[in-house]
Amino acid sequence: MSALSAVVPYRLTGRRAEVTGPLDLSGAGRGTAEAVRFLRECQSQGLRVTWRAVGRPPYDIGLLSHLSPPDELPGAEDELAVWREGYAYGSLYHRRGPGFVTVLDRRAGRGTAVRLTLDHPELLAAFLRLQEPTPVDAVEREAVGLLVAERLVLSASGWAVALPPRIRRWPVPCTAI
């Protein structure tokens, strides 16, 4: 398995990743984008994550409800309780095909499952570029705006990162997703 992050300090033990320091969810820029990318990639690899958060998110915390909830989220205990209650592996993910990406979103608050196909060249390019935390100015603004509106990208303080993991470990049975 490749390294999950050169920025986030963690220990890997079997199928568990333990983050050794708090992750910044304050939306203050690259730090938050890197934290979200790390959690997304852990989800992609089917790893259980133990972590703590710092910083009160100025964005809708429901955007992250598909990721493993933290052990602590100071100042947002009610939101953390909702996150823990609503968390389900595979509630948001993407699959790639030739020239397109399909996203399934079953996060709480969406009502029913939403399946989106990104095949427009600019949207697809922006989504793929945002697999890594990226300054918003480096990506086509209209594409980022559409992806943010669909709740597929977190954009905060000039940085953006895609939210849906690419699931590489399917639960048994895989039809559960």
JSON list of C-alpha atoms in Angstrom, two decimals:
[
{"chain": "A", "resi": 1, "resn": "MET", "atom": "CA", "xyz": [0.00, 0.00, 0.00]},
{"chain": "A", "resi": 2, "resn": "SER", "atom": "CA", "xyz": [1.35, 3.41, -0.89]},
{"chain": "A", "resi": 3, "resn": "ALA", "atom": "CA", "xyz": [1.80, 6.15, 1.67]},
{"chain": "A", "resi": 4, "resn": "LEU", "atom": "CA", "xyz": [-1.43, 7.91, 2.49]},
{"chain": "A", "resi": 5, "resn": "SER", "atom": "CA", "xyz": [0.09, 11.30, 3.18]},
{"chain": "A", "resi": 6, "resn": "ALA", "atom": "CA", "xyz": [3.41, 13.00, 3.54]},
{"chain": "A", "resi": 7, "resn": "VAL", "atom": "CA", "xyz": [1.68, 15.83, 5.44]},
{"chain": "A", "resi": 8, "resn": "VAL", "atom": "CA", "xyz": [-0.50, 14.04, 8.01]},
{"chain": "A", "resi": 9, "resn": "PRO", "atom": "CA", "xyz": [1.47, 12.12, 10.68]},
{"chain": "A", "resi": 10, "resn": "TYR", "atom": "CA", "xyz": [-0.01, 8.66, 11.22]},
{"chain": "A", "resi": 11, "resn": "ARG", "atom": "CA", "xyz": [0.76, 5.08, 12.28]},
{"chain": "A", "resi": 12, "resn": "LEU", "atom": "CA", "xyz": [-0.55, 2.12, 10.32]},
{"chain": "A", "resi": 13, "resn": "THR", "atom": "CA", "xyz": [-1.36, -1.06, 12.23]},
{"chain": "A", "resi": 14, "resn": "GLY", "atom": "CA", "xyz": [-3.04, -3.72, 10.16]},
{"chain": "A", "resi": 15, "resn": "ARG", "atom": "CA", "xyz": [-6.23, -2.18, 8.75]},
{"chain": "A", "resi": 16, "resn": "ARG", "atom": "CA", "xyz": [-6.17, 0.76, 11.19]},
{"chain": "A", "resi": 17, "resn": "ALA", "atom": "CA", "xyz": [-4.62, 4.20, 10.77]},
{"chain": "A", "resi": 18, "resn": "GLU", "atom": "CA", "xyz": [-3.97, 6.21, 13.91]},
{"chain": "A", "resi": 19, "resn": "VAL", "atom": "CA", "xyz": [-3.37, 9.91, 13.35]},
{"chain": "A", "resi": 20, "resn": "THR", "atom": "CA", "xyz": [-0.73, 11.03, 15.84]},
{"chain": "A", "resi": 21, "resn": "GLY", "atom": "CA", "xyz": [-1.75, 14.70, 15.94]},
{"chain": "A", "resi": 22, "resn": "PRO", "atom": "CA", "xyz": [-5.03, 16.60, 15.57]},
{"chain": "A", "resi": 23, "resn": "LEU", "atom": "CA", "xyz": [-6.41, 17.29, 12.10]},
{"chain": "A", "resi": 24, "resn": "ASP", "atom": "CA", "xyz": [-7.44, 20.86, 11.29]},
{"chain": "A", "resi": 25, "resn": "LEU", "atom": "CA", "xyz": [-11.07, 21.11, 10.17]},
{"chain": "A", "resi": 26, "resn": "SER", "atom": "CA", "xyz": [-11.22, 24.90, 10.62]},
{"chain": "A", "resi": 27, "resn": "GLY", "atom": "CA", "xyz": [-11.39, 25.54, 6.87]},
{"chain": "A", "resi": 28, "resn": "ALA", "atom": "CA", "xyz": [-8.26, 27.69, 7.13]},
{"chain": "A", "resi": 29, "resn": "GLY", "atom": "CA", "xyz": [-6.81, 26.51, 3.83]},
{"chain": "A", "resi": 30, "resn": "ARG", "atom": "CA", "xyz": [-4.41, 23.79, 2.83]},
{"chain": "A", "resi": 31, "resn": "GLY", "atom": "CA", "xyz": [-4.32, 22.11, 6.26]},
{"chain": "A", "resi": 32, "resn": "THR", "atom": "CA", "xyz": [-8.03, 21.34, 6.12]},
{"chain": "A", "resi": 33, "resn": "ALA", "atom": "CA", "xyz": [-7.79, 20.17, 2.49]},
{"chain": "A", "resi": 34, "resn": "GLU", "atom": "CA", "xyz": [-4.89, 17.84, 3.38]},
{"chain": "A", "resi": 35, "resn": "ALA", "atom": "CA", "xyz": [-6.80, 16.46, 6.39]},
{"chain": "A", "resi": 36, "resn": "VAL", "atom": "CA", "xyz": [-9.86, 15.73, 4.26]},
{"chain": "A", "resi": 37, "resn": "ARG", "atom": "CA", "xyz": [-7.72, 14.11, 1.54]},
{"chain": "A", "resi": 38, "resn": "PHE", "atom": "CA", "xyz": [-6.08, 11.87, 4.16]},
{"chain": "A", "resi": 39, "resn": "LEU", "atom": "CA", "xyz": [-9.43, 10.76, 5.61]},
{"chain": "A", "resi": 40, "resn": "ARG", "atom": "CA", "xyz": [-10.83, 10.21, 2.10]},
{"chain": "A", "resi": 41, "resn": "GLU", "atom": "CA", "xyz": [-7.85, 8.03, 1.13]},
{"chain": "A", "resi": 42, "resn": "CYS", "atom": "CA", "xyz": [-8.15, 6.00, 4.33]},
{"chain": "A", "resi": 43, "resn": "GLN", "atom": "CA", "xyz": [-11.80, 5.42, 3.42]},
{"chain": "A", "resi": 44, "resn": "SER", "atom": "CA", "xyz": [-10.72, 4.42, -0.08]},
{"chain": "A", "resi": 45, "resn": "GLN", "atom": "CA", "xyz": [-8.33, 1.81, 1.34]},
{"chain": "A", "resi": 46, "resn": "GLY", "atom": "CA", "xyz": [-10.92, 0.47, 3.79]},
{"chain": "A", "resi": 47, "resn": "LEU", "atom": "CA", "xyz": [-8.91, 1.59, 6.82]},
{"chain": "A", "resi": 48, "resn": "ARG", "atom": "CA", "xyz": [-10.44, 2.38, 10.19]},
{"chain": "A", "resi": 49, "resn": "VAL", "atom": "CA", "xyz": [-9.14, 5.75, 11.36]},
{"chain": "A", "resi": 50, "resn": "THR", "atom": "CA", "xyz": [-8.60, 7.01, 14.88]},
{"chain": "A", "resi": 51, "resn": "TRP", "atom": "CA", "xyz": [-8.22, 10.79, 14.94]},
{"chain": "A", "resi": 52, "resn": "ARG", "atom": "CA", "xyz": [-9.00, 14.05, 16.73]},
{"chain": "A", "resi": 53, "resn": "ALA", "atom": "CA", "xyz": [-10.12, 17.30, 15.18]},
{"chain": "A", "resi": 54, "resn": "VAL", "atom": "CA", "xyz": [-9.26, 20.89, 16.00]},
{"chain": "A", "resi": 55, "resn": "GLY", "atom": "CA", "xyz": [-10.97, 24.01, 14.72]},
{"chain": "A", "resi": 56, "resn": "ARG", "atom": "CA", "xyz": [-14.68, 24.55, 14.41]},
{"chain": "A", "resi": 57, "resn": "PRO", "atom": "CA", "xyz": [-15.72, 24.02, 10.79]},
{"chain": "A", "resi": 58, "resn": "PRO", "atom": "CA", "xyz": [-17.31, 27.12, 9.20]},
{"chain": "A", "resi": 59, "resn": "TYR", "atom": "CA", "xyz": [-18.77, 24.88, 6.47]},
{"chain": "A", "resi": 60, "resn": "ASP", "atom": "CA", "xyz": [-21.56, 22.30, 6.75]},
{"chain": "A", "resi": 61, "resn": "ILE", "atom": "CA", "xyz": [-19.96, 19.40, 8.65]},
{"chain": "A", "resi": 62, "resn": "GLY", "atom": "CA", "xyz": [-22.43, 17.12, 6.86]},
{"chain": "A", "resi": 63, "resn": "LEU", "atom": "CA", "xyz": [-20.10, 17.35, 3.86]},
{"chain": "A", "resi": 64, "resn": "LEU", "atom": "CA", "xyz": [-17.75, 15.03, 5.77]},
{"chain": "A", "resi": 65, "resn": "SER", "atom": "CA", "xyz": [-20.36, 12.62, 7.14]},
{"chain": "A", "resi": 66, "resn": "HIS", "atom": "CA", "xyz": [-19.18, 9.84, 4.80]},
{"chain": "A", "resi": 67, "resn": "LEU", "atom": "CA", "xyz": [-15.74, 9.88, 6.47]},
{"chain": "A", "resi": 68, "resn": "SER", "atom": "CA", "xyz": [-14.85, 8.20, 9.78]},
{"chain": "A", "resi": 69, "resn": "PRO", "atom": "CA", "xyz": [-15.92, 10.57, 12.57]},
{"chain": "A", "resi": 70, "resn": "PRO", "atom": "CA", "xyz": [-13.27, 11.90, 14.94]},
{"chain": "A", "resi": 71, "resn": "ASP", "atom": "CA", "xyz": [-12.91, 10.91, 18.57]},
{"chain": "A", "resi": 72, "resn": "GLU", "atom": "CA", "xyz": [-13.15, 14.62, 19.45]},
{"chain": "A", "resi": 73, "resn": "LEU", "atom": "CA", "xyz": [-14.58, 17.69, 17.74]},
{"chain": "A", "resi": 74, "resn": "PRO", "atom": "CA", "xyz": [-14.17, 20.49, 20.30]},
{"chain": "A", "resi": 75, "resn": "GLY", "atom": "CA", "xyz": [-17.01, 22.98, 20.44]},
{"chain": "A", "resi": 76, "resn": "ALA", "atom": "CA", "xyz": [-19.24, 20.90, 18.16]},
{"chain": "A", "resi": 77, "resn": "GLU", "atom": "CA", "xyz": [-20.42, 18.01, 20.32]},
{"chain": "A", "resi": 78, "resn": "ASP", "atom": "CA", "xyz": [-23.94, 18.01, 18.83]},
{"chain": "A", "resi": 79, "resn": "GLU", "atom": "CA", "xyz": [-22.59, 17.89, 15.27]},
{"chain": "A", "resi": 80, "resn": "LEU", "atom": "CA", "xyz": [-20.21, 15.09, 16.27]},
{"chain": "A", "resi": 81, "resn": "ALA", "atom": "CA", "xyz": [-23.10, 13.04, 17.69]},
{"chain": "A", "resi": 82, "resn": "VAL", "atom": "CA", "xyz": [-25.02, 13.47, 14.41]},
{"chain": "A", "resi": 83, "resn": "TRP", "atom": "CA", "xyz": [-21.88, 12.54, 12.43]},
{"chain": "A", "resi": 84, "resn": "ARG", "atom": "CA", "xyz": [-21.36, 9.36, 14.48]},
{"chain": "A", "resi": 85, "resn": "GLU", "atom": "CA", "xyz": [-25.01, 8.37, 14.22]},
{"chain": "A", "resi": 86, "resn": "GLY", "atom": "CA", "xyz": [-25.18, 8.94, 10.45]},
{"chain": "A", "resi": 87, "resn": "TYR", "atom": "CA", "xyz": [-21.81, 7.51, 9.44]},
{"chain": "A", "resi": 88, "resn": "ALA", "atom": "CA", "xyz": [-21.94, 4.53, 7.06]},
{"chain": "A", "resi": 89, "resn": "TYR", "atom": "CA", "xyz": [-19.12, 3.14, 4.96]},
{"chain": "A", "resi": 90, "resn": "GLY", "atom": "CA", "xyz": [-19.82, 3.64, 1.27]},
{"chain": "A", "resi": 91, "resn": "SER", "atom": "CA", "xyz": [-22.38, 6.42, 1.64]},
{"chain": "A", "resi": 92, "resn": "LEU", "atom": "CA", "xyz": [-20.37, 8.51, -0.85]},
{"chain": "A", "resi": 93, "resn": "TYR", "atom": "CA", "xyz": [-17.93, 7.13, -3.38]},
{"chain": "A", "resi": 94, "resn": "HIS", "atom": "CA", "xyz": [-16.84, 7.36, -6.99]},
{"chain": "A", "resi": 95, "resn": "ARG", "atom": "CA", "xyz": [-15.92, 4.89, -9.70]},
{"chain": "A", "resi": 96, "resn": "ARG", "atom": "CA", "xyz": [-13.93, 5.71, -12.81]},
{"chain": "A", "resi": 97, "resn": "GLY", "atom": "CA", "xyz": [-14.49, 4.67, -16.37]},
{"chain": "A", "resi": 98, "resn": "PRO", "atom": "CA", "xyz": [-12.92, 5.72, -19.64]},
{"chain": "A", "resi": 99, "resn": "GLY", "atom": "CA", "xyz": [-13.75, 9.41, -20.00]},
{"chain": "A", "resi": 100, "resn": "PHE", "atom": "CA", "xyz": [-16.18, 9.59, -17.07]},
{"chain": "A", "resi": 101, "resn": "VAL", "atom": "CA", "xyz": [-16.59, 9.29, -13.31]},
{"chain": "A", "resi": 102, "resn": "THR", "atom": "CA", "xyz": [-19.75, 8.03, -11.63]},
{"chain": "A", "resi": 103, "resn": "VAL", "atom": "CA", "xyz": [-20.52, 9.25, -8.10]},
{"chain": "A", "resi": 104, "resn": "LEU", "atom": "CA", "xyz": [-23.03, 7.71, -5.71]},
{"chain": "A", "resi": 105, "resn": "ASP", "atom": "CA", "xyz": [-24.13, 9.94, -2.83]},
{"chain": "A", "resi": 106, "resn": "ARG", "atom": "CA", "xyz": [-26.28, 8.51, -0.03]},
{"chain": "A", "resi": 107, "resn": "ARG", "atom": "CA", "xyz": [-25.18, 10.90, 2.72]},
{"chain": "A", "resi": 108, "resn": "ALA", "atom": "CA", "xyz": [-27.78, 12.04, 5.21]},
{"chain": "A", "resi": 109, "resn": "GLY", "atom": "CA", "xyz": [-29.73, 15.11, 4.19]},
{"chain": "A", "resi": 110, "resn": "ARG", "atom": "CA", "xyz": [-29.82, 14.17, 0.50]},
{"chain": "A", "resi": 111, "resn": "GLY", "atom": "CA", "xyz": [-33.09, 12.25, 0.85]},
{"chain": "A", "resi": 112, "resn": "THR", "atom": "CA", "xyz": [-32.62, 9.47, -1.65]},
{"chain": "A", "resi": 113, "resn": "ALA", "atom": "CA", "xyz": [-29.45, 8.24, -3.28]},
{"chain": "A", "resi": 114, "resn": "VAL", "atom": "CA", "xyz": [-28.07, 10.50, -5.99]},
{"chain": "A", "resi": 115, "resn": "ARG", "atom": "CA", "xyz": [-26.05, 9.07, -8.86]},
{"chain": "A", "resi": 116, "resn": "LEU", "atom": "CA", "xyz": [-24.10, 11.57, -10.94]},
{"chain": "A", "resi": 117, "resn": "THR", "atom": "CA", "xyz": [-22.01, 10.96, -14.03]},
{"chain": "A", "resi": 118, "resn": "LEU", "atom": "CA", "xyz": [-19.24, 13.46, -14.68]},
{"chain": "A", "resi": 119, "resn": "ASP", "atom": "CA", "xyz": [-18.42, 13.27, -18.36]},
{"chain": "A", "resi": 120, "resn": "HIS", "atom": "CA", "xyz": [-18.14, 16.91, -19.36]},
{"chain": "A", "resi": 121, "resn": "PRO", "atom": "CA", "xyz": [-14.41, 17.44, -20.06]},
{"chain": "A", "resi": 122, "resn": "GLU", "atom": "CA", "xyz": [-14.00, 20.47, -17.76]},
{"chain": "A", "resi": 123, "resn": "LEU", "atom": "CA", "xyz": [-15.96, 18.93, -14.87]},
{"chain": "A", "resi": 124, "resn": "LEU", "atom": "CA", "xyz": [-14.10, 15.65, -15.19]},
{"chain": "A", "resi": 125, "resn": "ALA", "atom": "CA", "xyz": [-10.71, 17.39, -15.36]},
{"chain": "A", "resi": 126, "resn": "ALA", "atom": "CA", "xyz": [-11.53, 19.51, -12.29]},
{"chain": "A", "resi": 127, "resn": "PHE", "atom": "CA", "xyz": [-12.75, 16.50, -10.29]},
{"chain": "A", "resi": 128, "resn": "LEU", "atom": "CA", "xyz": [-9.64, 14.48, -11.12]},
{"chain": "A", "resi": 129, "resn": "ARG", "atom": "CA", "xyz": [-7.36, 17.43, -10.39]},
{"chain": "A", "resi": 130, "resn": "LEU", "atom": "CA", "xyz": [-9.03, 17.91, -7.02]},
{"chain": "A", "resi": 131, "resn": "GLN", "atom": "CA", "xyz": [-8.09, 14.42, -5.87]},
{"chain": "A", "resi": 132, "resn": "GLU", "atom": "CA", "xyz": [-5.12, 16.33, -4.47]},
{"chain": "A", "resi": 133, "resn": "PRO", "atom": "CA", "xyz": [-5.61, 19.52, -2.43]},
{"chain": "A", "resi": 134, "resn": "THR", "atom": "CA", "xyz": [-5.37, 22.34, -4.98]},
{"chain": "A", "resi": 135, "resn": "PRO", "atom": "CA", "xyz": [-5.55, 26.12, -4.88]},
{"chain": "A", "resi": 136, "resn": "VAL", "atom": "CA", "xyz": [-8.94, 27.13, -6.29]},
{"chain": "A", "resi": 137, "resn": "ASP", "atom": "CA", "xyz": [-7.22, 29.55, -8.70]},
{"chain": "A", "resi": 138, "resn": "ALA", "atom": "CA", "xyz": [-5.48, 26.58, -10.37]},
{"chain": "A", "resi": 139, "resn": "VAL", "atom": "CA", "xyz": [-8.78, 24.97, -11.43]},
{"chain": "A", "resi": 140, "resn": "GLU", "atom": "CA", "xyz": [-11.53, 26.18, -13.77]},
{"chain": "A", "resi": 141, "resn": "ARG", "atom": "CA", "xyz": [-13.76, 28.24, -11.45]},
{"chain": "A", "resi": 142, "resn": "GLU", "atom": "CA", "xyz": [-17.10, 27.34, -13.02]},
{"chain": "A", "resi": 143, "resn": "ALA", "atom": "CA", "xyz": [-16.33, 23.62, -12.73]},
{"chain": "A", "resi": 144, "resn": "VAL", "atom": "CA", "xyz": [-15.31, 24.01, -9.08]},
{"chain": "A", "resi": 145, "resn": "GLY", "atom": "CA", "xyz": [-18.49, 25.97, -8.40]},
{"chain": "A", "resi": 146, "resn": "LEU", "atom": "CA", "xyz": [-20.66, 23.23, -9.88]},
{"chain": "A", "resi": 147, "resn": "LEU", "atom": "CA", "xyz": [-18.83, 20.50, -7.93]},
{"chain": "A", "resi": 148, "resn": "VAL", "atom": "CA", "xyz": [-19.16, 22.51, -4.71]},
{"chain": "A", "resi": 149, "resn": "ALA", "atom": "CA", "xyz": [-22.89, 23.02, -5.38]},
{"chain": "A", "resi": 150, "resn": "GLU", "atom": "CA", "xyz": [-23.32, 19.25, -5.77]},
{"chain": "A", "resi": 151, "resn": "ARG", "atom": "CA", "xyz": [-21.45, 18.75, -2.44]},
{"chain": "A", "resi": 152, "resn": "LEU", "atom": "CA", "xyz": [-18.67, 16.77, -4.14]},
{"chain": "A", "resi": 153, "resn": "VAL", "atom": "CA", "xyz": [-15.87, 19.24, -3.32]},
{"chain": "A", "resi": 154, "resn": "LEU", "atom": "CA", "xyz": [-14.92, 21.07, -0.15]},
{"chain": "A", "resi": 155, "resn": "SER", "atom": "CA", "xyz": [-13.68, 24.58, -0.93]},
{"chain": "A", "resi": 156, "resn": "ALA", "atom": "CA", "xyz": [-12.35, 26.69, 1.94]},
{"chain": "A", "resi": 157, "resn": "SER", "atom": "CA", "xyz": [-9.96, 29.64, 2.16]},
{"chain": "A", "resi": 158, "resn": "GLY", "atom": "CA", "xyz": [-8.74, 29.34, -1.40]},
{"chain": "A", "resi": 159, "resn": "TRP", "atom": "CA", "xyz": [-8.15, 25.55, -1.34]},
{"chain": "A", "resi": 160, "resn": "ALA", "atom": "CA", "xyz": [-10.34, 22.75, -2.69]},
{"chain": "A", "resi": 161, "resn": "VAL", "atom": "CA", "xyz": [-10.36, 18.96, -2.47]},
{"chain": "A", "resi": 162, "resn": "ALA", "atom": "CA", "xyz": [-12.71, 16.29, -3.83]},
{"chain": "A", "resi": 163, "resn": "LEU", "atom": "CA", "xyz": [-14.81, 14.49, -1.22]},
{"chain": "A", "resi": 164, "resn": "PRO", "atom": "CA", "xyz": [-15.87, 11.12, -2.71]},
{"chain": "A", "resi": 165, "resn": "PRO", "atom": "CA", "xyz": [-13.33, 8.35, -2.17]},
{"chain": "A", "resi": 166, "resn": "ARG", "atom": "CA", "xyz": [-12.56, 5.84, -4.88]},
{"chain": "A", "resi": 167, "resn": "ILE", "atom": "CA", "xyz": [-13.57, 2.65, -3.10]},
{"chain": "A", "resi": 168, "resn": "ARG", "atom": "CA", "xyz": [-10.90, -0.02, -3.47]},
{"chain": "A", "resi": 169, "resn": "ARG", "atom": "CA", "xyz": [-12.14, -2.39, -0.73]},
{"chain": "A", "resi": 170, "resn": "TRP", "atom": "CA", "xyz": [-15.74, -3.46, -1.12]},
{"chain": "A", "resi": 171, "resn": "PRO", "atom": "CA", "xyz": [-17.67, -4.80, 1.85]},
{"chain": "A", "resi": 172, "resn": "VAL", "atom": "CA", "xyz": [-19.20, -8.25, 1.65]},
{"chain": "A", "resi": 173, "resn": "PRO", "atom": "CA", "xyz": [-21.65, -8.41, 0.06]},
{"chain": "A", "resi": 174, "resn": "CYS", "atom": "CA", "xyz": [-20.63, -5.73, -2.41]},
{"chain": "A", "resi": 175, "resn": "THR", "atom": "CA", "xyz": [-24.26, -5.27, -3.38]},
{"chain": "A", "resi": 176, "resn": "ALA", "atom": "CA", "xyz": [-24.75, -3.59, -0.01]},
{"chain": "A", "resi": 177, "resn": "ILE", "atom": "CA", "xyz": [-23.36, -0.42, -1.56]}
]
